[in-house]
Every structure is written in C-alpha cells, then in structure tokens.
mmCIF file of C-alpha atoms in Angstrom:
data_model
loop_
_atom_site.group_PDB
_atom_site.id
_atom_site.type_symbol
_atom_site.label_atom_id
_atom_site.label_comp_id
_atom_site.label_asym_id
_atom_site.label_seq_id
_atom_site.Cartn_x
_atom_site.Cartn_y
_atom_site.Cartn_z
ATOM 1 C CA UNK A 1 -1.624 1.373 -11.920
ATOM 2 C CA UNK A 2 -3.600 -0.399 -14.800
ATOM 3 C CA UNK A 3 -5.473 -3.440 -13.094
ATOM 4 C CA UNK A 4 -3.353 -5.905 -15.229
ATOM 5 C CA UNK A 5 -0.104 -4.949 -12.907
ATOM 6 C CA UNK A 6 -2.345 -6.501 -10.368
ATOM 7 C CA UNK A 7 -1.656 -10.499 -9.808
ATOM 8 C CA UNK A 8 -3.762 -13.440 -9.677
ATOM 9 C CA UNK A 9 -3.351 -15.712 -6.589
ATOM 10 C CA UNK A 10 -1.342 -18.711 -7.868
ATOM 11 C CA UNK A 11 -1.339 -22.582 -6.643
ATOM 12 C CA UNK A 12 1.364 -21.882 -3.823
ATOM 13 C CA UNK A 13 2.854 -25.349 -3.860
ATOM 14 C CA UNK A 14 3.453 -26.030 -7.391
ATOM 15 C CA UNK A 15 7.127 -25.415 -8.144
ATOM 16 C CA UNK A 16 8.309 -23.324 -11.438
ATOM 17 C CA UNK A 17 9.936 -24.947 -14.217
ATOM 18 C CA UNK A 18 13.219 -23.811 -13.126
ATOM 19 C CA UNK A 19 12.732 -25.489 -9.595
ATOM 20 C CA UNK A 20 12.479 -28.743 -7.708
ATOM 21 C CA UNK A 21 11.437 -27.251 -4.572
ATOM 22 C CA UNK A 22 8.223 -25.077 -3.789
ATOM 23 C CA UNK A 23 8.014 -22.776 -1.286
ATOM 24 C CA UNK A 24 6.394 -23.515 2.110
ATOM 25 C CA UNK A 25 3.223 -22.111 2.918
ATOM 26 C CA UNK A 26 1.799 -22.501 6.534
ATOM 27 C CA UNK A 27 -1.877 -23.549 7.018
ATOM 28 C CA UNK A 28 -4.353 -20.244 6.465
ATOM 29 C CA UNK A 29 -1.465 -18.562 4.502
ATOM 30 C CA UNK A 30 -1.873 -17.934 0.742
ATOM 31 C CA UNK A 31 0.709 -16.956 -2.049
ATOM 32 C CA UNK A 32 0.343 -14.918 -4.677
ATOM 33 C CA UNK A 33 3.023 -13.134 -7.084
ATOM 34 C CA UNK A 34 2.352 -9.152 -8.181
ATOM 35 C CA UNK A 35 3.915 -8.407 -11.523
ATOM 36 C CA UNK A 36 5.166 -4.796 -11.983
ATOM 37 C CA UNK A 37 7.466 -3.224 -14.143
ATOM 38 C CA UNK A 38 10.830 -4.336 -13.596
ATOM 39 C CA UNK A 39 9.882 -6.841 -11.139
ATOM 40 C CA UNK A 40 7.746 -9.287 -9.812
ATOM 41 C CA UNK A 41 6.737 -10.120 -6.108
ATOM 42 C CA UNK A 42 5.741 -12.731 -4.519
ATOM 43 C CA UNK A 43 3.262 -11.431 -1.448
ATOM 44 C CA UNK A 44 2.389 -14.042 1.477
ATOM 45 C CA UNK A 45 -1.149 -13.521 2.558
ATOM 46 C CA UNK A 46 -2.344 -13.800 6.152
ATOM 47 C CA UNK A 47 -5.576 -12.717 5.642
ATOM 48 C CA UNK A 48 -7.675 -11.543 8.592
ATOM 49 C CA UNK A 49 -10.203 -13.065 10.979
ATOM 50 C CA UNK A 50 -13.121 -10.849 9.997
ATOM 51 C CA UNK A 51 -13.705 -8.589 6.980
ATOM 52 C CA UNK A 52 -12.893 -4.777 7.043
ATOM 53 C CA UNK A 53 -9.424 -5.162 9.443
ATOM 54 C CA UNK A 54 -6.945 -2.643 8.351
ATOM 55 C CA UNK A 55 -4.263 -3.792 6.239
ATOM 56 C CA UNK A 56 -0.487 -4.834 7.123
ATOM 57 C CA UNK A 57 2.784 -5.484 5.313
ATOM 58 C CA UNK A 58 5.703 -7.068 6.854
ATOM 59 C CA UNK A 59 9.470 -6.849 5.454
ATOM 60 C CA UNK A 60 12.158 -9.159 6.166
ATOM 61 C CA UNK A 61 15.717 -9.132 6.568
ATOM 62 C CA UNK A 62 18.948 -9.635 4.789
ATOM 63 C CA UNK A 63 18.678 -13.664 3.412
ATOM 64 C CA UNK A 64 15.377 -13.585 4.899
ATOM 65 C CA UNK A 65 11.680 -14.218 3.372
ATOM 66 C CA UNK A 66 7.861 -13.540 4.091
ATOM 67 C CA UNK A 67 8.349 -16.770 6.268
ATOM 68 C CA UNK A 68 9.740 -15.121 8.741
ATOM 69 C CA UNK A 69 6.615 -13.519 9.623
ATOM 70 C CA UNK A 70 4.634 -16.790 9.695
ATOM 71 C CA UNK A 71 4.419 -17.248 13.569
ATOM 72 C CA UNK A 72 3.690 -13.483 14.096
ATOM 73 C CA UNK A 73 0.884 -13.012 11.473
ATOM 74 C CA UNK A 74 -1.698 -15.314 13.058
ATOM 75 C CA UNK A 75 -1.488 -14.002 16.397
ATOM 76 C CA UNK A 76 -2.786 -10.408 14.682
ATOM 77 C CA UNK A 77 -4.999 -11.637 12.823
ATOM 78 C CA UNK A 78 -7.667 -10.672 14.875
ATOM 79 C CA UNK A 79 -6.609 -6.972 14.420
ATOM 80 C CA UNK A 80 -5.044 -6.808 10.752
ATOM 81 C CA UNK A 81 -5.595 -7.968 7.630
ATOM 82 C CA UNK A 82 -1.466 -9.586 6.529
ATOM 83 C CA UNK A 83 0.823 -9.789 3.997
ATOM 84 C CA UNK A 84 4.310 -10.408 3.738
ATOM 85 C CA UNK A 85 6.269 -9.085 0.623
ATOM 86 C CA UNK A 86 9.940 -11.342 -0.187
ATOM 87 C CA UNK A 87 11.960 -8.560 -1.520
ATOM 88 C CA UNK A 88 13.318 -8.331 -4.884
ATOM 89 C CA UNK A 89 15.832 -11.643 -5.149
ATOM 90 C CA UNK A 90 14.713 -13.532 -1.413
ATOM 91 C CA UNK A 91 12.034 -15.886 -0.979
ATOM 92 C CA UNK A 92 10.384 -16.787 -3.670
ATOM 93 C CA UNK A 93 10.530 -13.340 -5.857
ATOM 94 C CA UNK A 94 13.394 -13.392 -8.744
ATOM 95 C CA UNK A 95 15.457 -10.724 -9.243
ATOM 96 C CA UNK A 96 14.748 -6.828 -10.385
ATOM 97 C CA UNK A 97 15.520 -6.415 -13.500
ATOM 98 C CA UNK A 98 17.475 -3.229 -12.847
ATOM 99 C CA UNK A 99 19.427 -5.115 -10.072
ATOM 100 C CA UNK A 100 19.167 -1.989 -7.678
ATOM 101 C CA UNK A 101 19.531 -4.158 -4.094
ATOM 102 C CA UNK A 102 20.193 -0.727 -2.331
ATOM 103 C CA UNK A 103 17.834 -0.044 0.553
ATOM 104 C CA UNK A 104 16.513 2.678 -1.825
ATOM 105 C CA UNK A 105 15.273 -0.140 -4.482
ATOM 106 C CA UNK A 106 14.303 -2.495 -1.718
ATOM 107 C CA UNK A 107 11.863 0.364 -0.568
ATOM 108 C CA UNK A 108 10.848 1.286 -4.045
ATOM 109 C CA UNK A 109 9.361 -1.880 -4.226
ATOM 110 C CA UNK A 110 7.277 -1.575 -1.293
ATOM 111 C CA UNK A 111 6.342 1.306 -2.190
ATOM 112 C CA UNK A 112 5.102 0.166 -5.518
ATOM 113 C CA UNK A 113 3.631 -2.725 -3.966
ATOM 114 C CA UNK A 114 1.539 -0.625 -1.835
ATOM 115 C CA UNK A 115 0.725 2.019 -4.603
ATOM 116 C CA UNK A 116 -0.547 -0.949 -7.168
ATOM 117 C CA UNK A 117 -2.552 -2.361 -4.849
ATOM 118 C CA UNK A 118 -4.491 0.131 -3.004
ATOM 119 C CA UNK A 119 -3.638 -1.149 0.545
ATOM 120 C CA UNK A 120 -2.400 2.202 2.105
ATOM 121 C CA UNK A 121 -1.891 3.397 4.945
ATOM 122 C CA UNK A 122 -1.057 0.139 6.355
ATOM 123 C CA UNK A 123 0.574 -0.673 9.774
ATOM 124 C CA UNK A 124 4.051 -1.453 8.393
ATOM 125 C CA UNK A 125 6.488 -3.922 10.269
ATOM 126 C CA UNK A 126 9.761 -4.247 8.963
ATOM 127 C CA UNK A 127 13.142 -6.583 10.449
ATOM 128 C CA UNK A 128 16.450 -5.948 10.175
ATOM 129 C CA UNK A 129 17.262 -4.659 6.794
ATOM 130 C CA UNK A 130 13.663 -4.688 6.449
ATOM 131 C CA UNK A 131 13.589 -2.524 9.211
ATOM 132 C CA UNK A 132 15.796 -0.110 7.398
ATOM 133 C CA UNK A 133 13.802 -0.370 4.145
ATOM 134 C CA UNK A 134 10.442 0.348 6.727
ATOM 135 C CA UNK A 135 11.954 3.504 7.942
ATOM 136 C CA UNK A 136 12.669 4.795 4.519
ATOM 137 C CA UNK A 137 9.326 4.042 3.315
ATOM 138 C CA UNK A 138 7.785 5.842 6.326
ATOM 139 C CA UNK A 139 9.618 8.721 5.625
ATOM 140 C CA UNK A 140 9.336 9.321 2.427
ATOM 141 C CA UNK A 141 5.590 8.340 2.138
ATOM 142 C CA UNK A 142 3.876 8.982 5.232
ATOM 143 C CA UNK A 143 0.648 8.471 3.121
ATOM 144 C CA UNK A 144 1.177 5.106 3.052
ATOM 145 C CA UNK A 145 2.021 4.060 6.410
ATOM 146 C CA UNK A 146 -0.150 3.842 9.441
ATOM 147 C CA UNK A 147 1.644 2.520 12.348
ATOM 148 C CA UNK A 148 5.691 1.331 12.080
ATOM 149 C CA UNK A 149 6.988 -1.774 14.159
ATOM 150 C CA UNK A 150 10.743 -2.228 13.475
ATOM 151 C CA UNK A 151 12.623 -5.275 15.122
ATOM 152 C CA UNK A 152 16.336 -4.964 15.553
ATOM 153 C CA UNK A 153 16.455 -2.435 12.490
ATOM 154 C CA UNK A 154 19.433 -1.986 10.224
ATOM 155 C CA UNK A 155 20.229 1.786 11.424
ATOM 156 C CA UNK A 156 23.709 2.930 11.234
ATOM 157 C CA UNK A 157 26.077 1.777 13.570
ATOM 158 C CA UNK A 158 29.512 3.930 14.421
ATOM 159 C CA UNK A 159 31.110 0.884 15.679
ATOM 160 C CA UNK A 160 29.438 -2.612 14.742
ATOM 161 C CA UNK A 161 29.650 -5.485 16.946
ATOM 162 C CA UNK A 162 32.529 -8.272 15.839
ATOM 163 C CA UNK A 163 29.906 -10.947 15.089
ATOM 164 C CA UNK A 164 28.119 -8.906 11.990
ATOM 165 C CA UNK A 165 31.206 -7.889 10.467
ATOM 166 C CA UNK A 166 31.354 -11.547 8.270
ATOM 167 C CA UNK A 167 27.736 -9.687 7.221
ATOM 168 C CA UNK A 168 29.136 -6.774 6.399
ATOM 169 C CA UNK A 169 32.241 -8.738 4.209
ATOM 170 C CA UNK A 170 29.808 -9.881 1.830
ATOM 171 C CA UNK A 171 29.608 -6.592 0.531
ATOM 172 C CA UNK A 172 33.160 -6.207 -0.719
ATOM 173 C CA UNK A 173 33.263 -7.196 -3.860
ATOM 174 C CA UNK A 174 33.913 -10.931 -4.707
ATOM 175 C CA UNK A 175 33.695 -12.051 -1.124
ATOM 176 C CA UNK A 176 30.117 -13.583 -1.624
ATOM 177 C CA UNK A 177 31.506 -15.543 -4.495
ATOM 178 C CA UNK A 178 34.976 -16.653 -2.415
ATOM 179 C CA UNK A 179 32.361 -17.694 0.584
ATOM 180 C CA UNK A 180 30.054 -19.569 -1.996
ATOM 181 C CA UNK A 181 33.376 -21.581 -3.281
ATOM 182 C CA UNK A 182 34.710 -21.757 0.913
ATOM 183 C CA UNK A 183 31.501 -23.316 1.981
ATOM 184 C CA UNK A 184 30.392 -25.803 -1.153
ATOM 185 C CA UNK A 185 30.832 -28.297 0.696
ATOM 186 C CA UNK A 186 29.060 -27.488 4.032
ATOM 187 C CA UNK A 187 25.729 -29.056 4.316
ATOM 188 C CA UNK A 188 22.271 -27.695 4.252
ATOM 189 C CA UNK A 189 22.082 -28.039 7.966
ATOM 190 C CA UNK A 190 25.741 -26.998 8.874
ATOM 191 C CA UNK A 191 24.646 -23.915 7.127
ATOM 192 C CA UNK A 192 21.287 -23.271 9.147
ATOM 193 C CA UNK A 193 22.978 -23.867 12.614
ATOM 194 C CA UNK A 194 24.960 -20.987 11.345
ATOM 195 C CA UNK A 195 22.312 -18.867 10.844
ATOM 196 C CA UNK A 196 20.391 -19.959 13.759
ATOM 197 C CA UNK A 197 23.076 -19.195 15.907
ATOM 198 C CA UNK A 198 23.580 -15.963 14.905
ATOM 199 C CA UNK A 199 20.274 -14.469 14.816
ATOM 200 C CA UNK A 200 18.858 -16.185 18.374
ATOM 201 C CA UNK A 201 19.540 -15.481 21.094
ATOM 202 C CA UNK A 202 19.100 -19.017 21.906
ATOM 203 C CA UNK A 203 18.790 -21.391 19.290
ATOM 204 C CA UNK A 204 18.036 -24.457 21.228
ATOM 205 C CA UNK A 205 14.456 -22.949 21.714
ATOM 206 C CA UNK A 206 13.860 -23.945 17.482
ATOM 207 C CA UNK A 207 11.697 -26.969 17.352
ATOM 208 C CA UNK A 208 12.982 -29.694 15.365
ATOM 209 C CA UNK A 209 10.201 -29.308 12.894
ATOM 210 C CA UNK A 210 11.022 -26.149 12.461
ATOM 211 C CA UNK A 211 14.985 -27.124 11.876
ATOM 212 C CA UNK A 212 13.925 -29.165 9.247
ATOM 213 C CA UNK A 213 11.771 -26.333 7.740
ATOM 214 C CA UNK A 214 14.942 -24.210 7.799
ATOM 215 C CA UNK A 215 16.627 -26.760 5.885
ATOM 216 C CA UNK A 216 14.405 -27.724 3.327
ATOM 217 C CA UNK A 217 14.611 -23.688 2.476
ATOM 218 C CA UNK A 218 17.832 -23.269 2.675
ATOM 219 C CA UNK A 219 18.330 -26.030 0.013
ATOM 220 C CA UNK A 220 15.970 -24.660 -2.476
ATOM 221 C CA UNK A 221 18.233 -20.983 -1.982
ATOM 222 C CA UNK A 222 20.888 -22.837 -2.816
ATOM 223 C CA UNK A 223 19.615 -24.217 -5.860
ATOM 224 C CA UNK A 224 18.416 -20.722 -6.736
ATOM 225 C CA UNK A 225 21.492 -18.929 -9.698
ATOM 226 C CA UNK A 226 21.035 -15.393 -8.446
ATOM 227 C CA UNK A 227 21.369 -16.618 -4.252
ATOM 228 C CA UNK A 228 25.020 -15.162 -3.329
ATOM 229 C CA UNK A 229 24.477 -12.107 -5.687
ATOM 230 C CA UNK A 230 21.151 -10.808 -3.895
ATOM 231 C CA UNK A 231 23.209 -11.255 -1.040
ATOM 232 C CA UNK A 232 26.479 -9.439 -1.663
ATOM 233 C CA UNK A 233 24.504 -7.043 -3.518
ATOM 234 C CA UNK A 234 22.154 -6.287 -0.655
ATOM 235 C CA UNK A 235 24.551 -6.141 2.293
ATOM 236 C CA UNK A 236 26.863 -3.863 -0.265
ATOM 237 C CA UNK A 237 23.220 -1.886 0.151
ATOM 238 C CA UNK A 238 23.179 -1.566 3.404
ATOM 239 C CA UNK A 239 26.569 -0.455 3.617
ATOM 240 C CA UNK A 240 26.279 2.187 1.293
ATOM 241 C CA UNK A 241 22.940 3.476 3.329
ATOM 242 C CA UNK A 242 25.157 3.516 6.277
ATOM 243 C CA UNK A 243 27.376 6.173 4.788
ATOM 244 C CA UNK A 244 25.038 8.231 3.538
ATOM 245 C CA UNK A 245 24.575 11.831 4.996
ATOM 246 C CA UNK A 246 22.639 14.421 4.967
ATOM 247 C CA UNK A 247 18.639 14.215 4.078
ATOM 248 C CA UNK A 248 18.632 10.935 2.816
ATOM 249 C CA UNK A 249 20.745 9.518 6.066
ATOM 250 C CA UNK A 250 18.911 6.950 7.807
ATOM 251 C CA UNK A 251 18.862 8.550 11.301
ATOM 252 C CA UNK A 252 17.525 11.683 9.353
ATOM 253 C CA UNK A 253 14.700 9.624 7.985
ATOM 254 C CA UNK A 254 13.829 8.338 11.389
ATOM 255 C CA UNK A 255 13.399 12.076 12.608
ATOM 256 C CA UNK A 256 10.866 12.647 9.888
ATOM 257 C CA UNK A 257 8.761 9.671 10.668
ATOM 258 C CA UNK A 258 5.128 10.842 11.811
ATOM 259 C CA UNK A 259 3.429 7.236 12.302
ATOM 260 C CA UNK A 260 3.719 6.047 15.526
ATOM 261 C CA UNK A 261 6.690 3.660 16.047
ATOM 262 C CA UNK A 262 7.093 0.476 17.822
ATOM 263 C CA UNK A 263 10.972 -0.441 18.756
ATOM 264 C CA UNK A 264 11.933 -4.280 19.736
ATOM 265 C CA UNK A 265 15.757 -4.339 20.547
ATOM 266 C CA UNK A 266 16.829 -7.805 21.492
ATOM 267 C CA UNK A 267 19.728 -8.058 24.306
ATOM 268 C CA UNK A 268 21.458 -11.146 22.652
ATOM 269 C CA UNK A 269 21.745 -9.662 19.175
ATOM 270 C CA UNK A 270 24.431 -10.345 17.735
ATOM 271 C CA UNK A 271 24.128 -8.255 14.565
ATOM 272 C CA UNK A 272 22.291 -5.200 15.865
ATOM 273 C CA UNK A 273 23.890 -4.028 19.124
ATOM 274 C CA UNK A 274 21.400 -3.526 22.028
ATOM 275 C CA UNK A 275 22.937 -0.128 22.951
ATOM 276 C CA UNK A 276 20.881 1.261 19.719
ATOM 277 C CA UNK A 277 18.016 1.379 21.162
ATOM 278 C CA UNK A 278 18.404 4.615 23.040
ATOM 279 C CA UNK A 279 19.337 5.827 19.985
ATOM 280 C CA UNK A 280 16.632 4.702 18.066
ATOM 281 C CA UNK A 281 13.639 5.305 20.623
ATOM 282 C CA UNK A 282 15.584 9.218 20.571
ATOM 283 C CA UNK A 283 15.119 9.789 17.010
ATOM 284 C CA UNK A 284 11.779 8.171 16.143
ATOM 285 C CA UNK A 285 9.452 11.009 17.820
ATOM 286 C CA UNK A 286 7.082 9.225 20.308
ATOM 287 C CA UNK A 287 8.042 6.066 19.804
ATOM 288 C CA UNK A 288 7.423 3.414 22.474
ATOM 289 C CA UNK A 289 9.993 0.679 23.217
ATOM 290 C CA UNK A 290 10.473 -2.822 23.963
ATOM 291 C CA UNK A 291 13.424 -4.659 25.228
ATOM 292 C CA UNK A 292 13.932 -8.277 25.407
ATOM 293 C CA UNK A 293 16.988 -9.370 26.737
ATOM 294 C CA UNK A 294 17.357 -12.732 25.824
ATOM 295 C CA UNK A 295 16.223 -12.492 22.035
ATOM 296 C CA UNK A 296 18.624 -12.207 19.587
ATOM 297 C CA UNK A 297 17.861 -10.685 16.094
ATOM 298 C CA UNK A 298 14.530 -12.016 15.281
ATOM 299 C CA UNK A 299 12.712 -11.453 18.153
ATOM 300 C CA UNK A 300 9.147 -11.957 16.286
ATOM 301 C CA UNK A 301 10.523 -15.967 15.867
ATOM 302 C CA UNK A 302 11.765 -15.639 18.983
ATOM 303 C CA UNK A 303 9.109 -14.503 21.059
ATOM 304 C CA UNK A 304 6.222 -13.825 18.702
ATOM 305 C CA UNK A 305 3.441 -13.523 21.707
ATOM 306 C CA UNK A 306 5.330 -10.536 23.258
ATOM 307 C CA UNK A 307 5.997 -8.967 20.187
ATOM 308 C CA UNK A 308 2.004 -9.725 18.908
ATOM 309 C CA UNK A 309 0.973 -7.836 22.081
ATOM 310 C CA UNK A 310 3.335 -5.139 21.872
ATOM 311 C CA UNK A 311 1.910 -4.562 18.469
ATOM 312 C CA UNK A 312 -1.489 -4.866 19.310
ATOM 313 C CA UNK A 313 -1.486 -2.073 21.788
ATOM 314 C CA UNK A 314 0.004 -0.067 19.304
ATOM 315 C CA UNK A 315 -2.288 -0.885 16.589
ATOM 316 C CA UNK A 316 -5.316 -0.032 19.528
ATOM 317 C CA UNK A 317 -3.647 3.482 20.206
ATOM 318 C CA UNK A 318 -3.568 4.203 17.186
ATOM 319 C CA UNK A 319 -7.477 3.873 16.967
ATOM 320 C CA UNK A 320 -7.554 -0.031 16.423
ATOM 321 C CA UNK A 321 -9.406 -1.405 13.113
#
C-alpha cells in the first residue's frame, strides 16, 4: 500500500458536515480515519504506556463500535499498544462502497487495515460478530495475528436461544425497515434499556454516566441514513456464515487457527448460549477458557478487570512485549 492510503489523525470531536453529533472519545484515546479503496475507517487509538509494546486491534459486535473497547484498552496498556477499528457502516466509519456486510467483507477490512498499516502480527480481540470476523481473519492470515481473544463469539449455533432470534429477524429482508417504522417513536433511552438488557447480564451495574453516554450515541445512529441497512445487512451476514459448509465454515476456520486463543463465555448471555463454550474451547487447538457466569454478552464492559487479566496472561505466554 502507497503511503497516501495511510490517514492523518483528525480533530476527533469536530462533527462532519453531514452531522450534529461527534463521536465520543475517552480521555488518552485518539481518532483517526484510514482511507482505502472502497472504504474508509475510522480506527480508535489507545496508544501504549511505553514505546515498542506490540500492537493490538479490537473488533466489535453487531450495532456495536470501537467504544466498546474503551474500558478494556487502558487496563492493557501497559502490555499493548491499541486500536479499535468501527467496521464498515458502525461507529463512526460510513459505509463500503461495495456494500459487502458479510463476515467475509467485515474481515476483508481488517485485513486491509492491518496490511496498509504495517501493524502485523497483532494480538487480535474480537466480540460477538467481531468475534466471528476475528476467527476468520486468524484463519485465513495467520501472518497477521499474534494472539486471539474472542468474547461471546458469533460461531454457529444448531439451535439459538429465543432471546437472539429478534437479532436474527433483522436479516429477512424488509424486517429492519418494518422495525425502524415499529419503533419511530420509542425514545433514545427506551431504545438503550433495550440493548442494555439484552447484552448484560445485569444492567443495573451501568453507571448513569455511562447511560447517558449510551444515549447520546444512540441518537447520533439514529440520525445516521445508512443505520438500519448496516444492520439488516450485517445480521443477514451472519446468517449466511452460519450456513456455510465446508472449508470456509466457521467451526472449520476455528480448527485452523494456530495463534493461541483466549475464550470468555458469559453465563447470562442472552444471544450467545453458554453451552458453546465446550464447543468452542474443542475446536480452537490449545485454547484456554474463561467463564463468567453472571456476564452477559459483553463481558469486557461487564467485567473489564477479569477479562484485562485473562488477556494479560495470555499476551505473557505468548512471550509478552
């Protein structure tokens, strides 16, 4: 990649002209946006406590962002050097222009990420549907990836648990845009309880600052044209990677990971069942594991100083920095 695919860091609070809202950047975090061809991304840096600390990417979930790494990243700080991509259409990064959502694109982009900027082999930490785009990346290009931490990844599930088939709706074509015209009238907040109660395991442990946080994002989605189709379009995704068999299966990929893998099942999830992580710690070859049973889906919000440490002895087996 020429050196002009490479992006400058931009003033992270300033809005775009199409926007009243920025985007929310914790103190010691800085934004920056990485054009490539076909896309652009907007990367969340972390950077670490010391110079020469081996480099880390983190990968959210569906109708997640980079923020969702924002309590994890300081506590490693000390060990890696962070960033945290939004995917193609979440956060703060528009669209692809080819609007591929499918767990395939998703990775792509990592991928390309990575490859423009020189980072690899980075430890590589990926949630939910991020977990599933983590796993593909891993497998495909082991070059690139050092160590793997997946929370409550999007593997395929025979039978899904009741509460993350509405998920799995939005995938049918023109349910997102039925839901979007259902819910117009539900508030900002009615909408993050929502969420909040189905991705912890207990919600009351949110702060209220952090509430409000959650709100003042989930507004600015809103506001955002292309919101409900990089949803419907990436849980369609998802589904489709769940069907697919034979070398490009998920569950396949996960047998030809070689970095060593980090599992964090939650016991409360409610869109991830629990009982995968047998599964899981079975098919990813010397993987270690780590249960918590009373986080939900996001078990780096959740319980970010478990899941830090977890990491960090993984990172230290591995050979540390």
């Amino acid at each position: 990649m020429s050196s002009t695919e490479l992006p400058e860091t931009r003033t992270a609070a300033a809005p775009s002209a199409a926007r009243t809202r920025a985007v929310r950047v914790a103190a010691g975090e800085e934004l920056r946006s990485v054009a490539l061809p076909g896309l652009t991304l907007t990367v969340r840096a972390r950077p670490g406590n010391r110079p020469g600390l081996p480099p880390a990417l983190y990968v959210h979930g569906l109708g997640g962002s980079s923020q969702n790494w924002s309590d994890l990243m300081p506590l490693l700080a000390d060990v890696v050097d962070g960033e945290a991509v939004d995917l193609p259409g979440f956060g703060d990064s528009p669209p692809p222009d080819d609007g591929n959502y499918s767990v395939t694109g998703h990775a792509r982009a990592v991928i390309r990420l990575l490859d423009a900027a020189g980072r690899g082999p980075v430890h590589l930490l990926g949630n939910s549907m991020g977990g599933a785009v983590a796993t593909r990346v891993a497998a495909v290009r082991p070059d690139l990836v050092r160590t793997l931490t997946l929370v409550s990844p999007a593997l395929p599930e025979l039978r899904a648990q009741r509460t993350a088939w509405p998920t799995a709706l939005l995938a049918v074509p023109g349910v997102a845009s039925f839901f979007a015209k259902l819910t117009k009238e539900w508030t900002a907040e009615q909408r993050v309880k929502g969420v909040l109660s189905l991705c912890y395991g207990d919600p009351g442990q949110v702060t209220e600052e952090g509430f409000r946080h959650a709100v003042e994002e989930m507004e600015r989605r809103l506001e955002l044209p292309y919101f409900w189709d990089a949803m419907a379009r990436s849980s369609r995704g998802i589904v489709d990677a769940y069907t697919l068999g034979g070398q490009h299966g998920l569950w396949r990929q996960a047998e030809r990971v070689l970095a060593p893998t980090l599992l964090v099942y939650g016991g409360r999830d409610r869109l991830v069942s629990y009982r995968m992580a047998r599964k899981a710690a079975a098919a990813f070859r010397g993987s270690r594991l780590l249960t918590l049973p009373e986080a939900g889906h996001v078990a780096m919000m959740e319980c970010p100083e478990t899941v830090a440490q977890a990491v960090r002895d993984l990172i230290a087996d591995d050979g540390g920095s």
